[in-house]
Structure formats: C-alpha cells, structure tokens
mmCIF file of C-alpha atoms and ligand atoms in Angstrom:
data_model
loop_
_atom_site.group_PDB
_atom_site.id
_atom_site.type_symbol
_atom_site.label_atom_id
_atom_site.label_comp_id
_atom_site.label_asym_id
_atom_site.label_seq_id
_atom_site.Cartn_x
_atom_site.Cartn_y
_atom_site.Cartn_z
ATOM 1 C CA MET O 1 -6.154 5.023 10.576
ATOM 2 C CA ARG O 2 -4.624 6.079 7.258
ATOM 3 C CA VAL O 3 -3.734 3.934 4.241
ATOM 4 C CA LEU O 4 -1.012 5.477 2.081
ATOM 5 C CA VAL O 5 -0.581 3.765 -1.275
ATOM 6 C CA HIS O 6 2.612 4.060 -3.296
ATOM 7 C CA PRO O 7 3.279 2.731 -6.807
ATOM 8 C CA ASP O 8 5.963 0.213 -5.877
ATOM 9 C CA PRO O 9 8.232 -1.066 -3.074
ATOM 10 C CA ASP O 10 10.879 1.523 -3.903
ATOM 11 C CA SER O 11 8.588 4.503 -3.457
ATOM 12 C CA LEU O 12 7.016 2.810 -0.437
ATOM 13 C CA ALA O 13 10.459 2.595 1.196
ATOM 14 C CA THR O 14 11.248 6.226 0.469
ATOM 15 C CA ALA O 15 7.932 7.371 1.897
ATOM 16 C CA ALA O 16 8.163 5.106 4.930
ATOM 17 C CA ALA O 17 11.651 6.350 5.748
ATOM 18 C CA ARG O 18 10.408 9.937 5.518
ATOM 19 C CA ALA O 19 7.423 9.094 7.718
ATOM 20 C CA VAL O 20 9.666 7.583 10.397
ATOM 21 C CA ALA O 21 12.042 10.546 10.321
ATOM 22 C CA ASP O 22 9.103 12.952 10.597
ATOM 23 C CA ALA O 23 7.591 10.990 13.483
ATOM 24 C CA LEU O 24 10.916 11.179 15.312
ATOM 25 C CA SER O 25 11.313 14.903 14.682
ATOM 26 C CA VAL O 26 7.919 15.833 16.122
ATOM 27 C CA ARG O 27 8.635 14.027 19.384
ATOM 28 C CA THR O 28 10.027 16.522 21.874
ATOM 29 C CA GLY O 29 12.045 15.424 24.896
ATOM 30 C CA PRO O 30 15.569 14.107 25.262
ATOM 31 C CA ARG O 31 14.947 10.572 23.946
ATOM 32 C CA VAL O 32 12.711 8.965 21.346
ATOM 33 C CA ASN O 33 12.320 5.293 20.506
ATOM 34 C CA VAL O 34 11.405 3.148 17.524
ATOM 35 C CA GLY O 35 10.491 -0.515 17.450
ATOM 36 C CA LEU O 36 11.860 -1.925 14.206
ATOM 37 C CA ALA O 37 9.923 -4.452 12.147
ATOM 38 C CA GLY O 38 11.591 -7.618 10.948
ATOM 39 C CA GLY O 39 11.185 -9.644 7.811
ATOM 40 C CA SER O 40 12.244 -8.509 4.349
ATOM 41 C CA THR O 41 10.003 -5.549 3.526
ATOM 42 C CA PRO O 42 11.562 -2.996 5.913
ATOM 43 C CA ALA O 43 15.174 -3.492 4.724
ATOM 44 C CA LEU O 44 14.887 -0.946 1.905
ATOM 45 C CA THR O 45 13.156 1.520 4.236
ATOM 46 C CA TYR O 46 16.019 1.212 6.729
ATOM 47 C CA GLN O 47 18.553 1.830 3.975
ATOM 48 C CA ARG O 48 16.665 4.984 2.937
ATOM 49 C CA LEU O 49 16.403 6.082 6.564
ATOM 50 C CA ARG O 50 20.202 6.104 6.868
ATOM 51 C CA SER O 51 20.505 9.104 4.601
ATOM 52 C CA LEU O 52 17.810 11.256 6.227
ATOM 53 C CA ASP O 53 18.490 14.100 8.636
ATOM 54 C CA VAL O 54 17.765 12.410 11.980
ATOM 55 C CA ASP O 55 19.457 13.199 15.296
ATOM 56 C CA TRP O 56 20.279 9.555 15.972
ATOM 57 C CA SER O 57 22.040 10.457 19.221
ATOM 58 C CA ARG O 58 18.600 10.798 20.880
ATOM 59 C CA VAL O 59 17.116 7.640 19.350
ATOM 60 C CA ASP O 60 16.690 4.261 21.031
ATOM 61 C CA LEU O 61 16.050 1.465 18.548
ATOM 62 C CA TRP O 62 14.545 -1.845 19.590
ATOM 63 C CA LEU O 63 12.957 -4.814 17.787
ATOM 64 C CA SER O 64 9.204 -5.297 17.426
ATOM 65 C CA ASP O 65 10.067 -8.966 17.274
ATOM 66 C CA GLU O 66 13.026 -11.277 16.867
ATOM 67 C CA ARG O 67 13.599 -14.840 15.852
ATOM 68 C CA TRP O 68 15.116 -17.111 18.489
ATOM 69 C CA VAL O 69 18.454 -17.453 16.692
ATOM 70 C CA PRO O 70 22.057 -16.334 17.344
ATOM 71 C CA HIS O 71 22.722 -12.670 16.608
ATOM 72 C CA ASP O 72 24.780 -13.494 13.504
ATOM 73 C CA HIS O 73 22.181 -15.895 12.067
ATOM 74 C CA ALA O 74 20.839 -15.092 8.599
ATOM 75 C CA ASP O 75 17.277 -15.080 9.990
ATOM 76 C CA SER O 76 18.006 -12.559 12.745
ATOM 77 C CA ASN O 77 15.945 -9.373 12.527
ATOM 78 C CA GLY O 78 18.582 -7.672 14.637
ATOM 79 C CA ARG O 79 21.239 -8.626 12.120
ATOM 80 C CA MET O 80 19.123 -7.291 9.235
ATOM 81 C CA ALA O 81 18.470 -4.023 11.081
ATOM 82 C CA THR O 82 22.150 -3.676 11.966
ATOM 83 C CA GLU O 83 23.303 -4.263 8.402
ATOM 84 C CA THR O 84 20.742 -1.953 6.794
ATOM 85 C CA LEU O 85 20.616 0.863 9.348
ATOM 86 C CA ILE O 86 22.138 0.597 12.796
ATOM 87 C CA SER O 87 25.741 0.032 11.745
ATOM 88 C CA GLN O 88 25.547 3.308 9.810
ATOM 89 C CA VAL O 89 23.934 5.573 12.380
ATOM 90 C CA GLY O 90 24.755 6.482 15.967
ATOM 91 C CA ALA O 91 21.521 5.322 17.543
ATOM 92 C CA ASN O 92 21.367 3.238 20.715
ATOM 93 C CA PHE O 93 20.248 -0.299 19.850
ATOM 94 C CA LEU O 94 18.603 -2.553 22.414
ATOM 95 C CA ARG O 95 18.807 -6.119 21.230
ATOM 96 C CA PRO O 96 17.276 -9.181 22.849
ATOM 97 C CA ARG O 97 19.891 -11.502 24.317
ATOM 98 C CA TRP O 98 20.404 -14.897 22.735
ATOM 99 C CA SER O 99 22.368 -17.756 24.226
ATOM 100 C CA GLU O 100 22.124 -21.527 24.139
ATOM 101 C CA TYR O 101 22.037 -21.257 27.942
ATOM 102 C CA LEU O 102 19.105 -18.818 27.943
ATOM 103 C CA THR O 103 15.448 -19.631 27.490
ATOM 104 C CA PRO O 104 13.268 -17.494 25.197
ATOM 105 C CA ALA O 105 11.147 -16.655 28.227
ATOM 106 C CA ASP O 106 14.141 -15.344 30.199
ATOM 107 C CA SER O 107 15.386 -13.390 27.209
ATOM 108 C CA ALA O 108 11.977 -11.773 26.759
ATOM 109 C CA ALA O 109 11.900 -10.853 30.450
ATOM 110 C CA PHE O 110 15.397 -9.366 30.314
ATOM 111 C CA TYR O 111 14.403 -7.411 27.197
ATOM 112 C CA GLU O 112 11.250 -6.083 28.792
ATOM 113 C CA ALA O 113 13.346 -4.792 31.690
ATOM 114 C CA GLU O 114 15.514 -2.912 29.186
ATOM 115 C CA LEU O 115 12.459 -1.514 27.424
ATOM 116 C CA ARG O 116 11.066 -0.340 30.761
ATOM 117 C CA ARG O 117 14.194 1.749 31.227
ATOM 118 C CA ILE O 118 13.775 3.618 27.937
ATOM 119 C CA MET O 119 9.988 3.989 28.153
ATOM 120 C CA PRO O 120 8.833 3.679 31.795
ATOM 121 C CA ASP O 121 5.215 4.321 30.822
ATOM 122 C CA GLY O 122 5.241 1.507 28.287
ATOM 123 C CA VAL O 123 4.240 3.849 25.482
ATOM 124 C CA ALA O 124 6.525 3.431 22.488
ATOM 125 C CA ASP O 125 6.929 6.445 20.244
ATOM 126 C CA VAL O 126 6.967 4.557 16.946
ATOM 127 C CA VAL O 127 6.412 0.875 16.241
ATOM 128 C CA LEU O 128 7.104 -0.448 12.768
ATOM 129 C CA LEU O 129 5.377 -3.644 11.740
ATOM 130 C CA GLY O 130 4.966 -5.900 8.760
ATOM 131 C CA MET O 131 2.192 -8.317 7.924
ATOM 132 C CA GLY O 132 2.382 -11.941 6.875
ATOM 133 C CA THR O 133 0.030 -13.580 4.390
ATOM 134 C CA ASP O 134 -1.634 -15.253 7.390
ATOM 135 C CA GLY O 135 -2.346 -11.872 8.959
ATOM 136 C CA HIS O 136 0.343 -12.140 11.619
ATOM 137 C CA THR O 137 2.321 -9.139 12.715
ATOM 138 C CA ALA O 138 5.521 -8.965 14.730
ATOM 139 C CA SER O 139 5.633 -12.567 15.934
ATOM 140 C CA LEU O 140 1.976 -12.647 16.876
ATOM 141 C CA PHE O 141 0.944 -15.615 14.750
ATOM 142 C CA PRO O 142 -2.585 -17.049 14.478
ATOM 143 C CA GLY O 143 -3.381 -19.534 17.216
ATOM 144 C CA THR O 144 -0.271 -18.866 19.300
ATOM 145 C CA GLU O 145 0.003 -18.257 23.040
ATOM 146 C CA ALA O 146 1.300 -14.701 22.770
ATOM 147 C CA LEU O 147 -2.126 -13.605 21.523
ATOM 148 C CA THR O 148 -3.478 -14.164 25.036
ATOM 149 C CA GLU O 149 -0.898 -11.969 26.820
ATOM 150 C CA GLU O 150 -2.607 -9.022 28.498
ATOM 151 C CA HIS O 151 0.109 -7.574 30.744
ATOM 152 C CA ARG O 152 3.711 -8.266 29.753
ATOM 153 C CA TRP O 153 5.285 -5.953 27.194
ATOM 154 C CA TYR O 154 7.504 -8.524 25.497
ATOM 155 C CA VAL O 155 7.039 -12.271 25.406
ATOM 156 C CA ASP O 156 8.406 -15.514 24.089
ATOM 157 C CA ASN O 157 6.112 -17.253 21.652
ATOM 158 C CA GLU O 158 6.204 -20.801 20.319
ATOM 159 C CA VAL O 159 5.152 -20.829 16.661
ATOM 160 C CA PRO O 160 4.307 -24.456 15.762
ATOM 161 C CA GLN O 161 3.492 -23.555 12.141
ATOM 162 C CA LEU O 162 7.143 -22.514 11.760
ATOM 163 C CA ASP O 163 8.485 -25.060 14.250
ATOM 164 C CA THR O 164 10.295 -22.259 16.021
ATOM 165 C CA TRP O 165 10.346 -19.865 18.966
ATOM 166 C CA ARG O 166 10.089 -16.136 18.621
ATOM 167 C CA LEU O 167 10.280 -13.078 20.874
ATOM 168 C CA THR O 168 7.670 -10.403 20.278
ATOM 169 C CA ALA O 169 6.131 -7.199 21.494
ATOM 170 C CA SER O 170 2.800 -8.093 23.015
ATOM 171 C CA ILE O 171 -0.612 -6.885 21.889
ATOM 172 C CA PRO O 172 -0.910 -4.358 24.742
ATOM 173 C CA MET O 173 2.592 -3.052 23.970
ATOM 174 C CA ILE O 174 1.720 -2.498 20.317
ATOM 175 C CA GLN O 175 -1.730 -1.071 21.024
ATOM 176 C CA ARG O 176 -0.289 1.540 23.434
ATOM 177 C CA ALA O 177 2.201 2.973 20.930
ATOM 178 C CA ARG O 178 1.873 6.603 19.893
ATOM 179 C CA THR O 179 2.356 5.732 16.246
ATOM 180 C CA VAL O 180 2.213 2.373 14.463
ATOM 181 C CA MET O 181 3.336 2.100 10.851
ATOM 182 C CA VAL O 182 2.681 -1.109 8.909
ATOM 183 C CA LEU O 183 4.840 -1.607 5.830
ATOM 184 C CA THR O 184 3.233 -4.008 3.349
ATOM 185 C CA ALA O 185 4.166 -4.692 -0.253
ATOM 186 C CA GLY O 186 3.418 -7.186 -2.975
ATOM 187 C CA GLU O 187 0.576 -9.032 -4.659
ATOM 188 C CA SER O 188 0.872 -11.889 -2.173
ATOM 189 C CA LYS O 189 -0.453 -9.604 0.587
ATOM 190 C CA ALA O 190 -3.395 -8.184 -1.400
ATOM 191 C CA GLU O 191 -6.054 -10.715 -0.405
ATOM 192 C CA VAL O 192 -5.218 -10.731 3.280
ATOM 193 C CA LEU O 193 -4.853 -6.943 3.390
ATOM 194 C CA ALA O 194 -8.373 -6.551 2.016
ATOM 195 C CA GLU O 195 -9.706 -9.015 4.589
ATOM 196 C CA VAL O 196 -7.759 -7.391 7.425
ATOM 197 C CA LEU O 197 -8.999 -3.900 6.596
ATOM 198 C CA GLU O 198 -12.458 -4.705 5.265
ATOM 199 C CA GLY O 199 -13.437 -8.045 6.759
ATOM 200 C CA PRO O 200 -14.757 -9.057 10.183
ATOM 201 C CA ASP O 201 -12.712 -8.127 13.238
ATOM 202 C CA GLY O 202 -10.981 -10.820 15.253
ATOM 203 C CA THR O 203 -10.029 -12.854 12.196
ATOM 204 C CA TYR O 204 -6.338 -11.961 11.997
ATOM 205 C CA PRO O 205 -3.814 -11.017 14.679
ATOM 206 C CA ILE O 206 -2.902 -7.745 12.963
ATOM 207 C CA GLN O 207 -6.493 -6.588 13.369
ATOM 208 C CA ILE O 208 -5.486 -5.663 16.915
ATOM 209 C CA LEU O 209 -4.580 -2.376 15.249
ATOM 210 C CA ARG O 210 -8.281 -1.600 14.943
ATOM 211 C CA HIS O 211 -8.117 -1.080 18.703
ATOM 212 C CA ALA O 212 -4.817 0.782 18.894
ATOM 213 C CA ALA O 213 -4.662 3.907 21.056
ATOM 214 C CA GLY O 214 -2.360 5.863 18.762
ATOM 215 C CA ASP O 215 -2.032 6.689 15.099
ATOM 216 C CA VAL O 216 -2.036 3.720 12.740
ATOM 217 C CA VAL O 217 -0.621 4.281 9.263
ATOM 218 C CA TRP O 218 -0.509 1.568 6.638
ATOM 219 C CA ILE O 219 2.200 2.304 4.065
ATOM 220 C CA VAL O 220 1.592 -0.064 1.185
ATOM 221 C CA ASP O 221 2.253 -0.431 -2.524
ATOM 222 C CA ASP O 222 -0.265 -0.665 -5.364
ATOM 223 C CA ALA O 223 0.077 -4.438 -5.560
ATOM 224 C CA ALA O 224 -0.762 -4.998 -1.904
ATOM 225 C CA ALA O 225 -3.659 -2.523 -2.121
ATOM 226 C CA SER O 226 -5.058 -4.022 -5.329
ATOM 227 C CA GLN O 227 -8.002 -5.793 -3.669
ATOM 228 C CA LEU O 228 -9.135 -2.930 -1.446
ATOM 229 C CA THR O 229 -12.632 -1.831 -2.423
ATOM 230 C CA ALA O 230 -14.142 -0.115 0.603
ATOM 231 C CA THR O 231 -11.119 1.438 2.336
ATOM 232 C CA PRO O 232 -10.386 5.148 1.850
ATOM 233 C CA VAL O 233 -6.790 5.390 0.644
ATOM 234 C CA GLU O 234 -4.396 8.252 -0.025
ATOM 235 C CA ARG O 235 -2.451 7.734 -3.214
ATOM 236 C CA ALA O 236 1.052 9.166 -3.448
ATOM 237 C CA GLY O 237 1.176 12.263 -5.576
ATOM 238 C CA ALA O 238 -2.610 12.655 -5.656
ATOM 239 C CA GLN O 239 -3.654 16.321 -5.568
HETATM 240 C C1 LIG P 1 9.343 -11.341 11.205
HETATM 241 C C2 LIG P 1 8.481 -10.137 11.145
HETATM 242 C C3 LIG P 1 7.144 -10.465 10.583
HETATM 243 C C4 LIG P 1 7.140 -9.821 9.221
HETATM 244 C C5 LIG P 1 6.065 -10.396 8.346
HETATM 245 C C6 LIG P 1 6.187 -9.843 6.924
HETATM 246 O O1 LIG P 1 10.160 -11.460 12.121
HETATM 247 O O2 LIG P 1 9.236 -12.127 10.244
HETATM 248 O O3 LIG P 1 8.520 -9.293 12.076
HETATM 249 O O4 LIG P 1 6.046 -10.010 11.324
HETATM 250 O O5 LIG P 1 6.957 -8.407 9.384
HETATM 251 O O6 LIG P 1 6.246 -11.789 8.330
HETATM 252 O O7 LIG P 1 7.437 -10.241 6.435
HETATM 253 P P1 LIG P 1 7.933 -9.746 4.986
HETATM 254 O O8 LIG P 1 8.183 -8.286 5.101
HETATM 255 O O9 LIG P 1 9.207 -10.534 4.758
HETATM 256 O O10 LIG P 1 6.828 -10.089 4.014
#
C-alpha cells in the first residue's frame, strides 16, 4: 500500500489522472478496463484524464458503483462520468441498466454478465474508489447486506441510512483488482482516514483494502492526511 499526499484537490486530481493513465499504459493486451468511482471527488480527475495521451480505443470503462436512479438523474455516477470524461473520449462505457420495470437485483445481475465479458477472470485492471466519512467505499456502506457477499461480482444494496438502493462492486471484486486507487480529499475525511489506515481492522468497510490482492494506492490531499501520525506517506515533490 502507498499513500501519496498532494497539497490540494487540484494537484491530487492531476496526479490521480496521471496515475490512471500510467496504469493503463503498462497493461499489455488488446483491452484494459477501469472501474470509475462515483461521488464528487473524482470529477476533477476525470476532467484531467481527458487531456492525457491514452489509447481510449482499447479501454473499457465501468462503474465501481451507481445510484439506483435514471441515467439522466443529477445523482447518477454514470452521468457524472459521462459529462466529465466519457463524452470526450472514445472509450467503451458499460453502464448499469436502469428502468422503473427493472429491479436493482436484476440490473446488478445483468451488469455482472457484461463485466464477465470484458474480464472473464474477474480481475479488474484498475478500480477507482472514494471514501465516505463513515468509511464506506463504492456503495459498501456500514451495516449493509452487500458487505456479506462472497461470490457475486456486482450486487444491489439497500442503504437504509440513505433511504435508497445502490448497485456496487462487491468486496471480492474489489479485492481481486490489479490496482486500486482511492481518491480522498478534504478536512472532513481526515479523522476517518486516520482510523481507517491506523486503527483496528474490521471497523470500516473500506478497510477491506488491507486484504486486497493487488496494488492499493491512496491519493489524498494534505487536508485529508492531516491526522495521519503512524502511516508512511510520500509527499508530492519530496526529494
Ligand atoms: C458514491 C461513491 C461513494 C463516494 C464516497 C465519497 O456513489 O457516492 O461511489 O463511495 O466515493 O461517498 O464521495 P465524495 O467524493 O463525494 O466525498
């Protein structure tokens, strides 16, 4: 695990975009895939990614999680990713289906079938994640059913604390990935980040990354890292 600390969200986004582009370039083979994080933090990273030299024709983009809303809804992660990145680049985008006639469970199953076609071994090349102040990641929220899933790659998840349904990559799906990058910014995340990285295991969903098979890179800003005391970090620009 590496923790890369940047001065502010702007430099975090620039570095994260570069890290994603580099991770894509080192993957040989005809296709490479990236699971995109939702929420607000990644938007700037996706905008920066647009201008980097990536062969998007070989890239399959998918969503690490999605809200159970219509595709054009303001809360849709797929809409955010489309507006900030996908509409500008020629990548293939796999998006979970939404319909008032579809259940979240069926949509998750359909999506998993699509994911199986682009990565038959279930090993994603890159998974981007964020972290909530409750230590959730993707749509793996504390105390929710999805935390118990041991086999499926993508699942529906009822989130009572938000009174909503979500679709999310499962813990095994995330833990199998070759590279996981967690983008985290802001003072509001500082306390939970310190507990996640330095406190007892099994307290927060995102601590599943302690048991990830691949590379885990936290790309954070100074504010989010401000309460770290025992974690080795790499500061941007440090010699
Ligand atoms: C979502 C995300 C979620 C997000 C965190 C952090 O759909 O909301 O995937 O896991 O990454 O909640 O969100 P912010 O980046 O907005 O703080």
